PDB file of C-alpha atoms in Angstrom:
ATOM      1  CA  UNK A   1      -6.105  12.387 -21.456  1.00 34.00           C
ATOM      2  CA  UNK A   2      -5.923   8.706 -21.216  1.00 43.00           C
ATOM      3  CA  UNK A   3      -7.876   7.680 -18.058  1.00 45.00           C
ATOM      4  CA  UNK A   4      -6.769   5.389 -15.681  1.00 56.00           C
ATOM      5  CA  UNK A   5      -7.843   1.574 -16.447  1.00 58.00           C
ATOM      6  CA  UNK A   6      -6.496  -1.987 -14.032  1.00 68.00           C
ATOM      7  CA  UNK A   7      -8.177  -3.843 -11.668  1.00 81.00           C
ATOM      8  CA  UNK A   8      -9.478  -2.708  -8.149  1.00 90.00           C
ATOM      9  CA  UNK A   9      -7.115  -3.890  -5.366  1.00 93.00           C
ATOM     10  CA  UNK A  10      -9.004  -5.922  -3.634  1.00 90.00           C
ATOM     11  CA  UNK A  11      -8.702  -9.190  -0.766  1.00 87.00           C
ATOM     12  CA  UNK A  12      -4.621  -9.260   0.284  1.00 88.00           C
ATOM     13  CA  UNK A  13      -1.438  -7.359  -0.675  1.00 94.00           C
ATOM     14  CA  UNK A  14       1.843  -7.827   0.219  1.00 94.00           C
ATOM     15  CA  UNK A  15       3.341  -5.264   1.568  1.00 96.00           C
ATOM     16  CA  UNK A  16       6.749  -6.804   0.152  1.00 97.00           C
ATOM     17  CA  UNK A  17      10.049  -6.275   2.154  1.00 96.00           C
ATOM     18  CA  UNK A  18      13.593  -5.629  -0.346  1.00 97.00           C
ATOM     19  CA  UNK A  19      15.517  -7.861  -0.035  1.00 96.00           C
ATOM     20  CA  UNK A  20      19.458  -6.601   0.632  1.00 96.00           C
ATOM     21  CA  UNK A  21      22.362  -8.393   0.690  1.00 96.00           C
ATOM     22  CA  UNK A  22      24.863  -8.629   3.969  1.00 95.00           C
ATOM     23  CA  UNK A  23      26.633  -5.589   2.622  1.00 95.00           C
ATOM     24  CA  UNK A  24      23.976  -3.913   2.220  1.00 94.00           C
ATOM     25  CA  UNK A  25      22.736  -3.387  -1.373  1.00 96.00           C
ATOM     26  CA  UNK A  26      19.935  -4.687  -3.217  1.00 97.00           C
ATOM     27  CA  UNK A  27      20.024  -7.865  -3.881  1.00 98.00           C
ATOM     28  CA  UNK A  28      16.915  -9.237  -6.586  1.00 98.00           C
ATOM     29  CA  UNK A  29      17.882 -12.407  -7.270  1.00 98.00           C
ATOM     30  CA  UNK A  30      15.633 -12.820  -4.763  1.00 97.00           C
ATOM     31  CA  UNK A  31      12.636 -11.084  -6.445  1.00 98.00           C
ATOM     32  CA  UNK A  32      11.439 -14.331  -8.261  1.00 98.00           C
ATOM     33  CA  UNK A  33      11.087 -17.283  -5.380  1.00 97.00           C
ATOM     34  CA  UNK A  34       9.754 -14.093  -3.419  1.00 97.00           C
ATOM     35  CA  UNK A  35       7.023 -14.055  -5.945  1.00 97.00           C
ATOM     36  CA  UNK A  36       6.555 -17.825  -6.661  1.00 97.00           C
ATOM     37  CA  UNK A  37       6.592 -17.665  -2.810  1.00 94.00           C
ATOM     38  CA  UNK A  38       3.429 -15.413  -2.343  1.00 93.00           C
ATOM     39  CA  UNK A  39       1.650 -17.019  -4.706  1.00 92.00           C
ATOM     40  CA  UNK A  40       2.229 -20.405  -4.067  1.00 91.00           C
ATOM     41  CA  UNK A  41       2.757 -20.558  -0.180  1.00 88.00           C
ATOM     42  CA  UNK A  42       0.088 -17.674   0.438  1.00 87.00           C
ATOM     43  CA  UNK A  43      -2.468 -17.197  -2.195  1.00 86.00           C
ATOM     44  CA  UNK A  44      -1.144 -13.989  -2.593  1.00 90.00           C
ATOM     45  CA  UNK A  45      -1.856 -11.925  -5.935  1.00 93.00           C
ATOM     46  CA  UNK A  46      -0.691  -8.424  -4.636  1.00 95.00           C
ATOM     47  CA  UNK A  47       1.573  -6.692  -3.646  1.00 97.00           C
ATOM     48  CA  UNK A  48       2.745  -3.280  -2.719  1.00 98.00           C
ATOM     49  CA  UNK A  49       6.443  -2.563  -3.194  1.00 98.00           C
ATOM     50  CA  UNK A  50       9.164  -0.166  -1.734  1.00 98.00           C
ATOM     51  CA  UNK A  51       6.684   1.091   0.328  1.00 97.00           C
ATOM     52  CA  UNK A  52       7.520   1.495   4.380  1.00 96.00           C
ATOM     53  CA  UNK A  53       7.984  -2.344   4.797  1.00 95.00           C
ATOM     54  CA  UNK A  54      10.134  -2.936   1.663  1.00 96.00           C
ATOM     55  CA  UNK A  55      12.222   0.444   3.607  1.00 96.00           C
ATOM     56  CA  UNK A  56      12.178   2.975   0.272  1.00 97.00           C
ATOM     57  CA  UNK A  57      12.409   5.476   1.694  1.00 97.00           C
ATOM     58  CA  UNK A  58      15.759   4.573   2.445  1.00 97.00           C
ATOM     59  CA  UNK A  59      17.076   3.647  -0.981  1.00 98.00           C
ATOM     60  CA  UNK A  60      18.322   5.782  -3.957  1.00 98.00           C
ATOM     61  CA  UNK A  61      16.630   7.027  -6.962  1.00 98.00           C
ATOM     62  CA  UNK A  62      18.442   4.372  -8.847  1.00 98.00           C
ATOM     63  CA  UNK A  63      17.137   1.665  -5.833  1.00 98.00           C
ATOM     64  CA  UNK A  64      13.610   2.085  -6.555  1.00 98.00           C
ATOM     65  CA  UNK A  65      13.734   1.955 -10.179  1.00 98.00           C
ATOM     66  CA  UNK A  66      15.471  -1.348 -10.295  1.00 98.00           C
ATOM     67  CA  UNK A  67      13.578  -3.038  -7.271  1.00 98.00           C
ATOM     68  CA  UNK A  68      10.405  -1.543  -9.299  1.00 98.00           C
ATOM     69  CA  UNK A  69      10.383  -2.932 -12.622  1.00 98.00           C
ATOM     70  CA  UNK A  70      11.727  -6.193 -11.378  1.00 98.00           C
ATOM     71  CA  UNK A  71       9.204  -6.613  -8.925  1.00 98.00           C
ATOM     72  CA  UNK A  72       7.216  -5.366 -11.866  1.00 98.00           C
ATOM     73  CA  UNK A  73       9.290  -7.879 -14.322  1.00 98.00           C
ATOM     74  CA  UNK A  74       8.937 -10.869 -12.548  1.00 98.00           C
ATOM     75  CA  UNK A  75       5.048 -10.810 -11.550  1.00 97.00           C
ATOM     76  CA  UNK A  76       4.212 -10.210 -15.119  1.00 96.00           C
ATOM     77  CA  UNK A  77       1.396 -12.975 -15.727  1.00 95.00           C
ATOM     78  CA  UNK A  78       1.350 -14.187 -12.536  1.00 97.00           C
ATOM     79  CA  UNK A  79       0.187 -11.332  -9.944  1.00 96.00           C
ATOM     80  CA  UNK A  80      -2.446  -9.782 -10.423  1.00 95.00           C
ATOM     81  CA  UNK A  81      -1.950  -5.707  -9.053  1.00 96.00           C
ATOM     82  CA  UNK A  82       1.515  -4.716  -8.109  1.00 98.00           C
ATOM     83  CA  UNK A  83       1.532  -1.177  -6.689  1.00 98.00           C
ATOM     84  CA  UNK A  84       4.544   0.828  -6.417  1.00 98.00           C
ATOM     85  CA  UNK A  85       5.193   3.598  -3.508  1.00 98.00           C
ATOM     86  CA  UNK A  86       6.285   6.614  -5.333  1.00 98.00           C
ATOM     87  CA  UNK A  87       6.352   9.204  -2.555  1.00 98.00           C
ATOM     88  CA  UNK A  88       9.267  10.965  -2.244  1.00 98.00           C
ATOM     89  CA  UNK A  89      11.000  14.689  -0.113  1.00 97.00           C
ATOM     90  CA  UNK A  90      11.221  15.606  -3.313  1.00 97.00           C
ATOM     91  CA  UNK A  91       8.065  16.215  -6.154  1.00 98.00           C
ATOM     92  CA  UNK A  92      10.874  15.972  -8.649  1.00 98.00           C
ATOM     93  CA  UNK A  93      12.457  12.585  -7.897  1.00 98.00           C
ATOM     94  CA  UNK A  94       8.620  12.357  -7.042  1.00 98.00           C
ATOM     95  CA  UNK A  95       7.399  12.741 -10.246  1.00 98.00           C
ATOM     96  CA  UNK A  96      10.437  11.022 -12.131  1.00 98.00           C
ATOM     97  CA  UNK A  97       9.957   7.113 -10.253  1.00 98.00           C
ATOM     98  CA  UNK A  98       5.956   7.414 -11.374  1.00 98.00           C
ATOM     99  CA  UNK A  99       6.868   8.363 -14.550  1.00 98.00           C
ATOM    100  CA  UNK A 100       9.714   5.104 -14.273  1.00 98.00           C
ATOM    101  CA  UNK A 101       6.764   3.404 -12.152  1.00 98.00           C
ATOM    102  CA  UNK A 102       4.201   3.449 -16.168  1.00 98.00           C
ATOM    103  CA  UNK A 103       7.185   2.521 -18.342  1.00 98.00           C
ATOM    104  CA  UNK A 104       7.628  -0.610 -16.524  1.00 98.00           C
ATOM    105  CA  UNK A 105       3.924  -0.906 -16.446  1.00 97.00           C
ATOM    106  CA  UNK A 106       3.498  -1.047 -12.515  1.00 98.00           C
ATOM    107  CA  UNK A 107      -0.756  -1.549 -12.360  1.00 97.00           C
ATOM    108  CA  UNK A 108      -0.837   2.213  -9.830  1.00 98.00           C
ATOM    109  CA  UNK A 109       1.016   4.509  -7.958  1.00 98.00           C
ATOM    110  CA  UNK A 110       1.069   4.970  -4.386  1.00 98.00           C
ATOM    111  CA  UNK A 111       2.402   8.639  -2.747  1.00 98.00           C
ATOM    112  CA  UNK A 112       3.054   9.489  -0.089  1.00 98.00           C
ATOM    113  CA  UNK A 113       3.018  12.983   2.123  1.00 98.00           C
ATOM    114  CA  UNK A 114       6.689  14.472   2.375  1.00 97.00           C
ATOM    115  CA  UNK A 115       6.807  14.228   6.023  1.00 96.00           C
ATOM    116  CA  UNK A 116       9.487  17.758   5.947  1.00 96.00           C
ATOM    117  CA  UNK A 117       9.070  20.313   5.133  1.00 96.00           C
ATOM    118  CA  UNK A 118       5.289  18.692   5.812  1.00 97.00           C
ATOM    119  CA  UNK A 119       2.152  19.871   3.414  1.00 98.00           C
ATOM    120  CA  UNK A 120       0.493  22.708   6.102  1.00 97.00           C
ATOM    121  CA  UNK A 121      -3.234  22.180   5.008  1.00 98.00           C
ATOM    122  CA  UNK A 122      -5.339  19.648   3.068  1.00 98.00           C
ATOM    123  CA  UNK A 123      -4.906  21.782  -0.321  1.00 98.00           C
ATOM    124  CA  UNK A 124      -0.918  21.533  -0.602  1.00 98.00           C
ATOM    125  CA  UNK A 125      -0.633  18.016   0.038  1.00 98.00           C
ATOM    126  CA  UNK A 126      -3.632  17.994  -2.747  1.00 98.00           C
ATOM    127  CA  UNK A 127      -1.564  19.917  -4.408  1.00 98.00           C
ATOM    128  CA  UNK A 128       1.672  17.398  -4.324  1.00 98.00           C
ATOM    129  CA  UNK A 129      -0.292  14.996  -4.922  1.00 98.00           C
ATOM    130  CA  UNK A 130      -2.003  16.154  -8.109  1.00 98.00           C
ATOM    131  CA  UNK A 131       1.026  17.130  -9.790  1.00 98.00           C
ATOM    132  CA  UNK A 132       2.888  13.232  -9.056  1.00 98.00           C
ATOM    133  CA  UNK A 133      -0.203  12.657 -10.666  1.00 98.00           C
ATOM    134  CA  UNK A 134      -0.230  13.736 -13.410  1.00 98.00           C
ATOM    135  CA  UNK A 135       2.791  12.689 -15.017  1.00 98.00           C
ATOM    136  CA  UNK A 136       1.298   9.364 -15.797  1.00 98.00           C
ATOM    137  CA  UNK A 137      -2.598  10.046 -16.029  1.00 97.00           C
ATOM    138  CA  UNK A 138      -3.192   6.393 -17.415  1.00 97.00           C
ATOM    139  CA  UNK A 139      -2.054   5.018 -14.090  1.00 98.00           C
ATOM    140  CA  UNK A 140      -4.143   4.094 -11.188  1.00 98.00           C
ATOM    141  CA  UNK A 141      -3.424   6.759  -8.359  1.00 98.00           C
ATOM    142  CA  UNK A 142      -3.354   5.719  -4.544  1.00 98.00           C
ATOM    143  CA  UNK A 143      -3.175   7.984  -1.471  1.00 98.00           C
ATOM    144  CA  UNK A 144      -0.697   6.876   1.061  1.00 98.00           C
ATOM    145  CA  UNK A 145      -1.203   7.670   4.962  1.00 98.00           C
ATOM    146  CA  UNK A 146       0.742   6.396   7.491  1.00 98.00           C
ATOM    147  CA  UNK A 147       0.810   9.187   9.493  1.00 98.00           C
ATOM    148  CA  UNK A 148       2.765   7.540  12.569  1.00 96.00           C
ATOM    149  CA  UNK A 149       6.093   8.442   9.687  1.00 96.00           C
ATOM    150  CA  UNK A 150       5.013  11.302   8.146  1.00 97.00           C
ATOM    151  CA  UNK A 151       4.289  12.801  10.715  1.00 97.00           C
ATOM    152  CA  UNK A 152       0.981  14.132   9.183  1.00 98.00           C
ATOM    153  CA  UNK A 153      -2.011  13.666  11.185  1.00 97.00           C
ATOM    154  CA  UNK A 154      -4.037  16.209   8.516  1.00 98.00           C
ATOM    155  CA  UNK A 155      -7.480  14.087   7.725  1.00 97.00           C
ATOM    156  CA  UNK A 156      -7.746  11.771   5.389  1.00 98.00           C
ATOM    157  CA  UNK A 157     -12.416  12.332   4.669  1.00 97.00           C
ATOM    158  CA  UNK A 158     -10.448  16.114   4.220  1.00 98.00           C
ATOM    159  CA  UNK A 159      -7.916  15.241   1.345  1.00 98.00           C
ATOM    160  CA  UNK A 160     -10.625  12.475  -0.188  1.00 98.00           C
ATOM    161  CA  UNK A 161     -13.010  15.784  -1.203  1.00 97.00           C
ATOM    162  CA  UNK A 162     -13.084  16.399  -4.576  1.00 97.00           C
ATOM    163  CA  UNK A 163     -10.083  14.284  -4.955  1.00 98.00           C
ATOM    164  CA  UNK A 164     -11.496  12.349  -8.288  1.00 95.00           C
ATOM    165  CA  UNK A 165     -12.221  16.141  -9.865  1.00 97.00           C
ATOM    166  CA  UNK A 166      -8.420  16.982  -9.536  1.00 97.00           C
ATOM    167  CA  UNK A 167      -6.597  13.976  -9.929  1.00 98.00           C
ATOM    168  CA  UNK A 168      -8.789  11.640 -13.033  1.00 97.00           C
ATOM    169  CA  UNK A 169      -6.877   8.290 -12.095  1.00 97.00           C
ATOM    170  CA  UNK A 170      -7.472   8.606  -8.197  1.00 98.00           C
ATOM    171  CA  UNK A 171      -8.338   4.969  -7.193  1.00 98.00           C
ATOM    172  CA  UNK A 172      -8.562   4.797  -3.384  1.00 97.00           C
ATOM    173  CA  UNK A 173      -6.455   5.490  -0.075  1.00 98.00           C
ATOM    174  CA  UNK A 174      -3.964   3.131   1.348  1.00 98.00           C
ATOM    175  CA  UNK A 175      -4.545   4.055   5.259  1.00 98.00           C
ATOM    176  CA  UNK A 176      -2.443   2.650   7.845  1.00 97.00           C
ATOM    177  CA  UNK A 177      -3.278   5.459  10.818  1.00 97.00           C
ATOM    178  CA  UNK A 178      -5.248   4.500  13.795  1.00 95.00           C
ATOM    179  CA  UNK A 179      -8.029   6.647  13.287  1.00 95.00           C
ATOM    180  CA  UNK A 180     -11.051   4.405  12.731  1.00 94.00           C
ATOM    181  CA  UNK A 181     -13.157   7.078  12.672  1.00 92.00           C
ATOM    182  CA  UNK A 182     -11.004   8.675   9.935  1.00 95.00           C
ATOM    183  CA  UNK A 183     -10.995   5.440   8.017  1.00 94.00           C
ATOM    184  CA  UNK A 184     -15.110   5.149   8.167  1.00 92.00           C
ATOM    185  CA  UNK A 185     -15.672   7.749   6.847  1.00 93.00           C
ATOM    186  CA  UNK A 186     -13.688   8.077   4.025  1.00 95.00           C
ATOM    187  CA  UNK A 187     -14.720   4.100   3.327  1.00 92.00           C
ATOM    188  CA  UNK A 188     -18.744   6.011   2.956  1.00 92.00           C
ATOM    189  CA  UNK A 189     -17.822   9.412   0.784  1.00 95.00           C
ATOM    190  CA  UNK A 190     -15.935   6.134  -1.851  1.00 95.00           C
ATOM    191  CA  UNK A 191     -17.601   5.630  -4.741  1.00 96.00           C
ATOM    192  CA  UNK A 192     -17.333   2.261  -5.549  1.00 93.00           C
ATOM    193  CA  UNK A 193     -14.911   2.037  -7.855  1.00 95.00           C
ATOM    194  CA  UNK A 194     -11.828   2.748  -5.374  1.00 97.00           C
ATOM    195  CA  UNK A 195     -10.416   0.207  -3.411  1.00 96.00           C
ATOM    196  CA  UNK A 196      -9.876   1.347  -0.001  1.00 96.00           C
ATOM    197  CA  UNK A 197      -7.410  -0.763   1.211  1.00 97.00           C
ATOM    198  CA  UNK A 198      -6.378  -0.438   4.739  1.00 96.00           C
ATOM    199  CA  UNK A 199      -2.581  -1.061   6.288  1.00 95.00           C
ATOM    200  CA  UNK A 200      -1.988  -1.934  10.145  1.00 93.00           C
ATOM    201  CA  UNK A 201      -2.222  -5.867  10.305  1.00 85.00           C
ATOM    202  CA  UNK A 202      -3.162  -5.072  14.415  1.00 84.00           C
ATOM    203  CA  UNK A 203      -6.443  -3.316  13.535  1.00 88.00           C
ATOM    204  CA  UNK A 204      -7.299  -4.969  10.978  1.00 86.00           C
ATOM    205  CA  UNK A 205     -10.806  -6.269  12.343  1.00 83.00           C
ATOM    206  CA  UNK A 206     -11.939  -3.207  12.750  1.00 87.00           C
ATOM    207  CA  UNK A 207     -10.582  -1.755   9.722  1.00 89.00           C
ATOM    208  CA  UNK A 208     -12.528  -4.195   7.905  1.00 87.00           C
ATOM    209  CA  UNK A 209     -15.996  -3.687  10.477  1.00 84.00           C
ATOM    210  CA  UNK A 210     -15.644  -0.220   8.727  1.00 86.00           C
ATOM    211  CA  UNK A 211     -15.731  -1.521   5.130  1.00 88.00           C
ATOM    212  CA  UNK A 212     -11.843  -1.608   3.953  1.00 91.00           C
ATOM    213  CA  UNK A 213     -11.954  -3.720   0.706  1.00 89.00           C
ATOM    214  CA  UNK A 214      -7.903  -4.983   0.879  1.00 89.00           C
ATOM    215  CA  UNK A 215      -5.158  -5.596   3.468  1.00 90.00           C
ATOM    216  CA  UNK A 216      -2.230  -3.858   2.924  1.00 94.00           C
ATOM    217  CA  UNK A 217       0.409  -5.187   4.841  1.00 87.00           C
ATOM    218  CA  UNK A 218       3.803  -7.006   5.964  1.00 86.00           C
ATOM    219  CA  UNK A 219       2.616 -10.428   7.697  1.00 81.00           C
ATOM    220  CA  UNK A 220       0.617 -10.798   4.609  1.00 79.00           C
ATOM    221  CA  UNK A 221       3.942 -12.829   3.585  1.00 80.00           C
ATOM    222  CA  UNK A 222       3.857 -15.075   6.524  1.00 77.00           C
ATOM    223  CA  UNK A 223       0.785 -15.418   7.763  1.00 71.00           C
ATOM    224  CA  UNK A 224      -1.634 -14.444   4.704  1.00 56.00           C
ATOM    225  CA  UNK A 225      -3.468 -18.454   4.159  1.00 57.00           C
ATOM    226  CA  UNK A 226      -4.437 -19.171   7.082  1.00 58.00           C
ATOM    227  CA  UNK A 227      -4.818 -15.556   8.811  1.00 64.00           C
ATOM    228  CA  UNK A 228      -5.938 -13.142   6.582  1.00 63.00           C
ATOM    229  CA  UNK A 229      -7.322 -14.710   4.587  1.00 62.00           C
ATOM    230  CA  UNK A 230     -10.121 -16.497   6.984  1.00 63.00           C
ATOM    231  CA  UNK A 231      -9.704 -12.512   8.169  1.00 63.00           C
ATOM    232  CA  UNK A 232     -11.247 -10.974   5.061  1.00 61.00           C
ATOM    233  CA  UNK A 233     -13.250 -13.794   3.375  1.00 63.00           C
ATOM    234  CA  UNK A 234     -16.598 -12.988   5.901  1.00 54.00           C
ATOM    235  CA  UNK A 235     -16.070  -9.729   5.015  1.00 56.00           C
ATOM    236  CA  UNK A 236     -15.503  -9.288   0.568  1.00 55.00           C
ATOM    237  CA  UNK A 237     -18.651 -11.769   0.316  1.00 54.00           C
ATOM    238  CA  UNK A 238     -20.628 -10.759   3.092  1.00 52.00           C
ATOM    239  CA  UNK A 239     -20.239 -13.563   5.367  1.00 50.00           C
ATOM    240  CA  UNK A 240     -19.470 -12.756   8.338  1.00 49.00           C
ATOM    241  CA  UNK A 241     -18.813 -15.743  11.183  1.00 49.00           C
ATOM    242  CA  UNK A 242     -17.350 -15.864  14.280  1.00 50.00           C
ATOM    243  CA  UNK A 243     -14.190 -17.744  12.378  1.00 56.00           C
ATOM    244  CA  UNK A 244     -13.018 -14.013  11.681  1.00 55.00           C
ATOM    245  CA  UNK A 245     -12.943 -12.948  15.443  1.00 49.00           C
ATOM    246  CA  UNK A 246     -10.447 -15.618  15.945  1.00 52.00           C
ATOM    247  CA  UNK A 247      -7.013 -14.380  14.035  1.00 53.00           C
ATOM    248  CA  UNK A 248      -7.368 -11.171  14.953  1.00 49.00           C
ATOM    249  CA  UNK A 249      -5.159 -12.341  18.318  1.00 49.00           C
ATOM    250  CA  UNK A 250      -3.183 -14.414  16.071  1.00 53.00           C
ATOM    251  CA  UNK A 251      -2.153 -11.102  14.488  1.00 51.00           C
ATOM    252  CA  UNK A 252      -1.121  -8.312  17.134  1.00 48.00           C
ATOM    253  CA  UNK A 253       2.225 -10.497  19.312  1.00 54.00           C
ATOM    254  CA  UNK A 254       3.414 -10.863  15.265  1.00 51.00           C
ATOM    255  CA  UNK A 255       2.778  -6.998  15.069  1.00 49.00           C
ATOM    256  CA  UNK A 256       4.475  -6.371  17.989  1.00 48.00           C
ATOM    257  CA  UNK A 257       7.921  -8.358  17.512  1.00 51.00           C
ATOM    258  CA  UNK A 258       7.875  -6.233  13.942  1.00 52.00           C
ATOM    259  CA  UNK A 259       8.139  -3.253  15.628  1.00 45.00           C
ATOM    260  CA  UNK A 260      10.984  -4.372  18.422  1.00 44.00           C
ATOM    261  CA  UNK A 261      12.526  -5.935  14.688  1.00 48.00           C
ATOM    262  CA  UNK A 262      11.854  -1.804  12.782  1.00 50.00           C
ATOM    263  CA  UNK A 263       9.845  -3.507  10.089  1.00 46.00           C
ATOM    264  CA  UNK A 264       7.406  -1.092  10.184  1.00 46.00           C
ATOM    265  CA  UNK A 265       4.078  -1.292   7.836  1.00 49.00           C
TER     266      UNK A 265
END
């Protein structure tokens, strides 16, 4: 088995929106300009695609494949990390998307818990994750925890226990939950080569204080340089200053607006 390799995901990671036509078809022509906008105007070098913000769970497997391929193609030699969310209700669909992500050169894959027939135990959830990861053992694997959407409230810290022995390609966690105690315990448990990425814009400052080394958010597409960048830099460089604390209140009303408009992160 070839071990997973790849650059550790840190800093600002945009949870990308999926461009659609007025008729509701995916609009691949917008992805190239979107990549350039993130890089040139927002200073963002990593993206998380087909996730909740990208409405991945509302798209067909083929639509998700087309989107993932276009994001990887347009990001090549421009962005540092393209993480593709491949989670589905169906294990076979998740495996198919994972295999495809490996073929198109994704820098990592992420998987959420199934949410219709929910895993009742940590062991059942880890079995699902393991079977998806095993399809592409050389691709870095991330568990995507978002209990408000999945209804699965198993503690992430329990999921992480011994997971590297079961999933050798495991490289981190996208934590989009409000339980900062659970997140902090994940940080304390994690080895240095894992990425602990936080996904709730409205609680980012607290997660950074807990030890998050990256932010994955919908608002990164709009406020990354002047707001998120100011917040992250002091923590990532151990130079905490009062200026970081001035930026969380800027994000909170914007977050409320996106939730009202049904842009969940």
